[in-house]
């Protein structure tokens, strides 16, 4: 409730006052405000790419500041007010990774519903969610969205796109996933082992790629 309230206030340009936050929480949970505030700040940063900061020295008002998680694509999909969507993308990549590197459309929407992102309902930050995940992120190369072979009725699944594989890694995504769940990457032994193997393969591929690039440059110079 607090996350939704802050997003609505930020979208409308209204000030974010501590008194209003306490009213949303209510008297029953007021003593837990510091912990609720911490978890709210974490969710805003990880999923929505927004940092919640105190706006005055007395801590009576706050401001939301946009952050960029991945290089070059701070506003994936060109959504509402240019707010970054890379936090959501990293979380989506995490779901795909957890589901064996491919996630069914049903699994992805189940995850999005938990975050308050519903199919057919325009979101304050992400705009029209189906367009974002099945068209914008696919067109930009961050996700693959394809039919499941031999499925009847026809179903679709999501995979990492080539740009996601180039710009991030399984270990980085696992770190985000662990932070969302307030734990550490090694608490997912199977995923952690796969992420370590991915890091090793990337490390081995980098010298080969540099060697190929150097060889190509020498060939061009000879020509």
Tab-separated table of C-alpha atoms in Angstrom:
chain	number	residue	atom	x	y	z
A	1	UNK	CA	0.000	0.000	0.000
A	2	UNK	CA	2.816	2.385	0.829
A	3	UNK	CA	4.634	1.695	-2.452
A	4	UNK	CA	1.455	2.351	-4.449
A	5	UNK	CA	0.753	5.536	-2.479
A	6	UNK	CA	4.270	6.903	-3.085
A	7	UNK	CA	4.116	6.107	-6.815
A	8	UNK	CA	0.778	7.904	-7.143
A	9	UNK	CA	2.037	10.973	-5.256
A	10	UNK	CA	5.245	11.041	-7.309
A	11	UNK	CA	3.308	10.760	-10.565
A	12	UNK	CA	1.009	13.642	-9.591
A	13	UNK	CA	3.901	15.821	-8.396
A	14	UNK	CA	2.450	16.138	-4.885
A	15	UNK	CA	4.831	16.376	-1.898
A	16	UNK	CA	5.666	13.187	-0.010
A	17	UNK	CA	5.010	13.956	3.651
A	18	UNK	CA	5.914	11.685	6.573
A	19	UNK	CA	2.526	12.388	8.199
A	20	UNK	CA	0.743	11.049	5.104
A	21	UNK	CA	2.899	7.898	5.137
A	22	UNK	CA	2.075	7.281	8.788
A	23	UNK	CA	-1.628	7.719	8.002
A	24	UNK	CA	-1.414	5.064	5.273
A	25	UNK	CA	0.250	2.625	7.684
A	26	UNK	CA	-2.316	3.314	10.412
A	27	UNK	CA	-2.009	3.209	14.185
A	28	UNK	CA	-1.927	-0.588	14.312
A	29	UNK	CA	1.436	-0.763	12.511
A	30	UNK	CA	2.887	2.659	13.416
A	31	UNK	CA	5.499	1.166	15.746
A	32	UNK	CA	6.796	-0.867	12.786
A	33	UNK	CA	7.194	2.218	10.558
A	34	UNK	CA	11.036	2.065	10.365
A	35	UNK	CA	10.973	-1.530	9.061
A	36	UNK	CA	8.045	-0.876	6.693
A	37	UNK	CA	9.828	2.233	5.407
A	38	UNK	CA	13.045	0.238	4.851
A	39	UNK	CA	11.256	-2.487	2.872
A	40	UNK	CA	9.303	0.112	0.879
A	41	UNK	CA	12.528	1.934	-0.029
A	42	UNK	CA	14.109	-1.359	-1.079
A	43	UNK	CA	11.147	-2.316	-3.286
A	44	UNK	CA	11.059	1.116	-4.920
A	45	UNK	CA	14.760	0.910	-5.753
A	46	UNK	CA	14.902	-2.710	-6.935
A	47	UNK	CA	11.671	-2.898	-8.923
A	48	UNK	CA	10.917	0.676	-9.948
A	49	UNK	CA	14.422	2.179	-10.103
A	50	UNK	CA	13.501	4.962	-7.669
A	51	UNK	CA	15.457	6.048	-4.593
A	52	UNK	CA	13.498	7.424	-1.635
A	53	UNK	CA	15.391	10.281	0.048
A	54	UNK	CA	14.665	12.686	2.886
A	55	UNK	CA	13.850	16.128	1.477
A	56	UNK	CA	14.455	18.121	4.685
A	57	UNK	CA	16.811	17.873	7.623
A	58	UNK	CA	13.985	17.059	10.043
A	59	UNK	CA	12.869	13.968	8.101
A	60	UNK	CA	9.304	15.221	7.660
A	61	UNK	CA	9.185	15.007	3.859
A	62	UNK	CA	10.689	12.822	1.137
A	63	UNK	CA	11.475	12.863	-2.556
A	64	UNK	CA	11.789	10.083	-5.148
A	65	UNK	CA	14.860	10.229	-7.388
A	66	UNK	CA	15.146	8.197	-10.596
A	67	UNK	CA	18.082	5.818	-10.927
A	68	UNK	CA	19.495	3.880	-13.902
A	69	UNK	CA	20.420	0.222	-13.398
A	70	UNK	CA	21.678	-0.816	-16.851
A	71	UNK	CA	23.898	1.222	-19.190
A	72	UNK	CA	22.283	3.162	-21.981
A	73	UNK	CA	18.628	2.247	-21.361
A	74	UNK	CA	17.423	4.237	-18.383
A	75	UNK	CA	13.845	4.465	-19.645
A	76	UNK	CA	13.137	1.124	-21.252
A	77	UNK	CA	10.009	1.218	-23.349
A	78	UNK	CA	9.699	5.019	-23.080
A	79	UNK	CA	7.108	4.923	-20.317
A	80	UNK	CA	5.411	7.356	-17.984
A	81	UNK	CA	7.434	10.494	-17.190
A	82	UNK	CA	10.615	8.758	-18.342
A	83	UNK	CA	10.949	6.723	-15.131
A	84	UNK	CA	13.450	3.879	-15.448
A	85	UNK	CA	12.147	0.352	-15.934
A	86	UNK	CA	15.425	-1.514	-15.596
A	87	UNK	CA	14.587	-2.618	-12.048
A	88	UNK	CA	11.564	-4.490	-13.350
A	89	UNK	CA	13.607	-5.926	-16.213
A	90	UNK	CA	16.220	-7.317	-13.807
A	91	UNK	CA	13.471	-8.889	-11.711
A	92	UNK	CA	11.899	-10.425	-14.851
A	93	UNK	CA	15.275	-11.834	-15.900
A	94	UNK	CA	15.512	-13.308	-12.397
A	95	UNK	CA	12.157	-15.065	-12.742
A	96	UNK	CA	13.219	-16.520	-16.099
A	97	UNK	CA	16.529	-17.672	-14.583
A	98	UNK	CA	14.750	-19.306	-11.631
A	99	UNK	CA	12.369	-21.185	-13.940
A	100	UNK	CA	15.182	-22.958	-15.796
A	101	UNK	CA	16.048	-20.084	-18.189
A	102	UNK	CA	12.549	-20.035	-19.645
A	103	UNK	CA	9.353	-18.884	-17.966
A	104	UNK	CA	5.802	-19.420	-19.152
A	105	UNK	CA	3.612	-16.389	-19.748
A	106	UNK	CA	1.441	-17.517	-16.816
A	107	UNK	CA	4.452	-17.551	-14.472
A	108	UNK	CA	5.535	-14.081	-15.569
A	109	UNK	CA	2.072	-12.568	-15.025
A	110	UNK	CA	1.795	-14.285	-11.652
A	111	UNK	CA	5.050	-12.557	-10.652
A	112	UNK	CA	3.920	-9.184	-12.030
A	113	UNK	CA	0.586	-9.407	-10.191
A	114	UNK	CA	2.472	-9.695	-6.894
A	115	UNK	CA	4.118	-6.346	-7.742
A	116	UNK	CA	0.756	-4.781	-8.528
A	117	UNK	CA	1.334	-4.872	-12.283
A	118	UNK	CA	-1.780	-6.349	-13.889
A	119	UNK	CA	-2.484	-7.302	-17.482
A	120	UNK	CA	-4.804	-4.833	-19.192
A	121	UNK	CA	-4.439	-2.248	-16.413
A	122	UNK	CA	-2.220	0.758	-17.124
A	123	UNK	CA	0.541	1.189	-14.545
A	124	UNK	CA	1.799	4.538	-13.244
A	125	UNK	CA	5.442	3.684	-13.978
A	126	UNK	CA	5.377	0.953	-16.621
A	127	UNK	CA	2.470	2.115	-18.755
A	128	UNK	CA	0.608	-0.713	-20.532
A	129	UNK	CA	2.387	-3.802	-19.131
A	130	UNK	CA	1.615	-6.252	-21.959
A	131	UNK	CA	3.014	-3.845	-24.528
A	132	UNK	CA	6.103	-3.295	-22.368
A	133	UNK	CA	7.047	-6.958	-21.900
A	134	UNK	CA	5.863	-8.523	-25.158
A	135	UNK	CA	6.766	-5.696	-27.573
A	136	UNK	CA	9.058	-2.976	-26.185
A	137	UNK	CA	11.511	-5.184	-24.278
A	138	UNK	CA	11.416	-7.778	-27.075
A	139	UNK	CA	12.082	-5.177	-29.779
A	140	UNK	CA	14.990	-3.776	-27.742
A	141	UNK	CA	16.470	-7.267	-27.450
A	142	UNK	CA	16.144	-7.700	-23.682
A	143	UNK	CA	13.512	-10.447	-23.811
A	144	UNK	CA	12.468	-13.191	-26.207
A	145	UNK	CA	8.745	-13.941	-26.400
A	146	UNK	CA	7.925	-17.029	-28.409
A	147	UNK	CA	5.296	-19.764	-28.799
A	148	UNK	CA	5.801	-23.009	-26.877
A	149	UNK	CA	6.348	-25.752	-29.507
A	150	UNK	CA	3.439	-28.191	-29.915
A	151	UNK	CA	1.330	-26.417	-27.270
A	152	UNK	CA	-2.432	-26.809	-27.704
A	153	UNK	CA	-3.985	-24.388	-27.016
A	154	UNK	CA	-1.127	-22.133	-28.054
A	155	UNK	CA	0.970	-20.825	-25.130
A	156	UNK	CA	3.973	-18.481	-24.989
A	157	UNK	CA	7.159	-18.323	-22.940
A	158	UNK	CA	9.845	-15.745	-22.126
A	159	UNK	CA	13.629	-16.136	-22.432
A	160	UNK	CA	16.573	-13.760	-22.034
A	161	UNK	CA	17.178	-11.707	-25.154
A	162	UNK	CA	20.625	-11.173	-26.746
A	163	UNK	CA	20.974	-7.662	-25.301
A	164	UNK	CA	20.253	-8.920	-21.783
A	165	UNK	CA	22.917	-11.608	-22.170
A	166	UNK	CA	25.399	-8.980	-23.389
A	167	UNK	CA	24.690	-6.269	-20.792
A	168	UNK	CA	24.163	-8.289	-17.625
A	169	UNK	CA	24.927	-11.728	-16.206
A	170	UNK	CA	23.208	-14.473	-14.250
A	171	UNK	CA	25.232	-13.525	-11.175
A	172	UNK	CA	24.103	-9.886	-11.335
A	173	UNK	CA	20.489	-10.956	-11.742
A	174	UNK	CA	20.806	-13.464	-8.896
A	175	UNK	CA	22.159	-10.689	-6.652
A	176	UNK	CA	19.056	-8.600	-7.411
A	177	UNK	CA	16.801	-11.605	-6.812
A	178	UNK	CA	18.500	-12.302	-3.483
A	179	UNK	CA	18.175	-8.667	-2.417
A	180	UNK	CA	14.452	-8.652	-3.223
A	181	UNK	CA	14.071	-11.675	-0.917
A	182	UNK	CA	16.401	-10.177	1.735
A	183	UNK	CA	18.994	-12.959	1.461
A	184	UNK	CA	22.293	-13.738	-0.321
A	185	UNK	CA	22.939	-15.391	-3.732
A	186	UNK	CA	24.481	-18.511	-2.189
A	187	UNK	CA	21.154	-19.285	-0.496
A	188	UNK	CA	20.059	-20.535	-3.945
A	189	UNK	CA	22.717	-23.294	-4.345
A	190	UNK	CA	21.673	-24.585	-7.769
A	191	UNK	CA	21.229	-21.112	-9.272
A	192	UNK	CA	24.435	-19.902	-7.624
A	193	UNK	CA	26.417	-22.778	-9.141
A	194	UNK	CA	24.955	-22.031	-12.579
A	195	UNK	CA	25.770	-18.324	-12.158
A	196	UNK	CA	29.376	-19.135	-11.205
A	197	UNK	CA	29.717	-21.345	-14.284
A	198	UNK	CA	28.317	-18.508	-16.401
A	199	UNK	CA	30.932	-16.133	-14.925
A	200	UNK	CA	33.718	-18.597	-15.803
A	201	UNK	CA	32.474	-18.979	-19.374
A	202	UNK	CA	32.286	-15.202	-19.772
A	203	UNK	CA	35.820	-14.801	-18.428
A	204	UNK	CA	37.112	-17.386	-20.920
A	205	UNK	CA	35.227	-15.788	-23.818
A	206	UNK	CA	36.619	-12.273	-23.257
A	207	UNK	CA	40.255	-13.030	-24.272
A	208	UNK	CA	39.014	-14.962	-27.315
A	209	UNK	CA	36.833	-12.031	-28.355
A	210	UNK	CA	39.725	-9.589	-27.932
A	211	UNK	CA	41.991	-11.907	-29.945
A	212	UNK	CA	39.466	-12.148	-32.754
A	213	UNK	CA	39.048	-8.362	-32.782
A	214	UNK	CA	42.817	-7.827	-32.912
A	215	UNK	CA	43.177	-10.358	-35.723
A	216	UNK	CA	40.447	-8.613	-37.685
A	217	UNK	CA	42.147	-5.249	-37.185
A	218	UNK	CA	45.472	-6.615	-38.456
A	219	UNK	CA	43.756	-8.052	-41.517
A	220	UNK	CA	42.120	-4.688	-42.293
A	221	UNK	CA	45.463	-2.908	-41.963
A	222	UNK	CA	47.095	-5.347	-44.426
A	223	UNK	CA	44.264	-4.767	-46.890
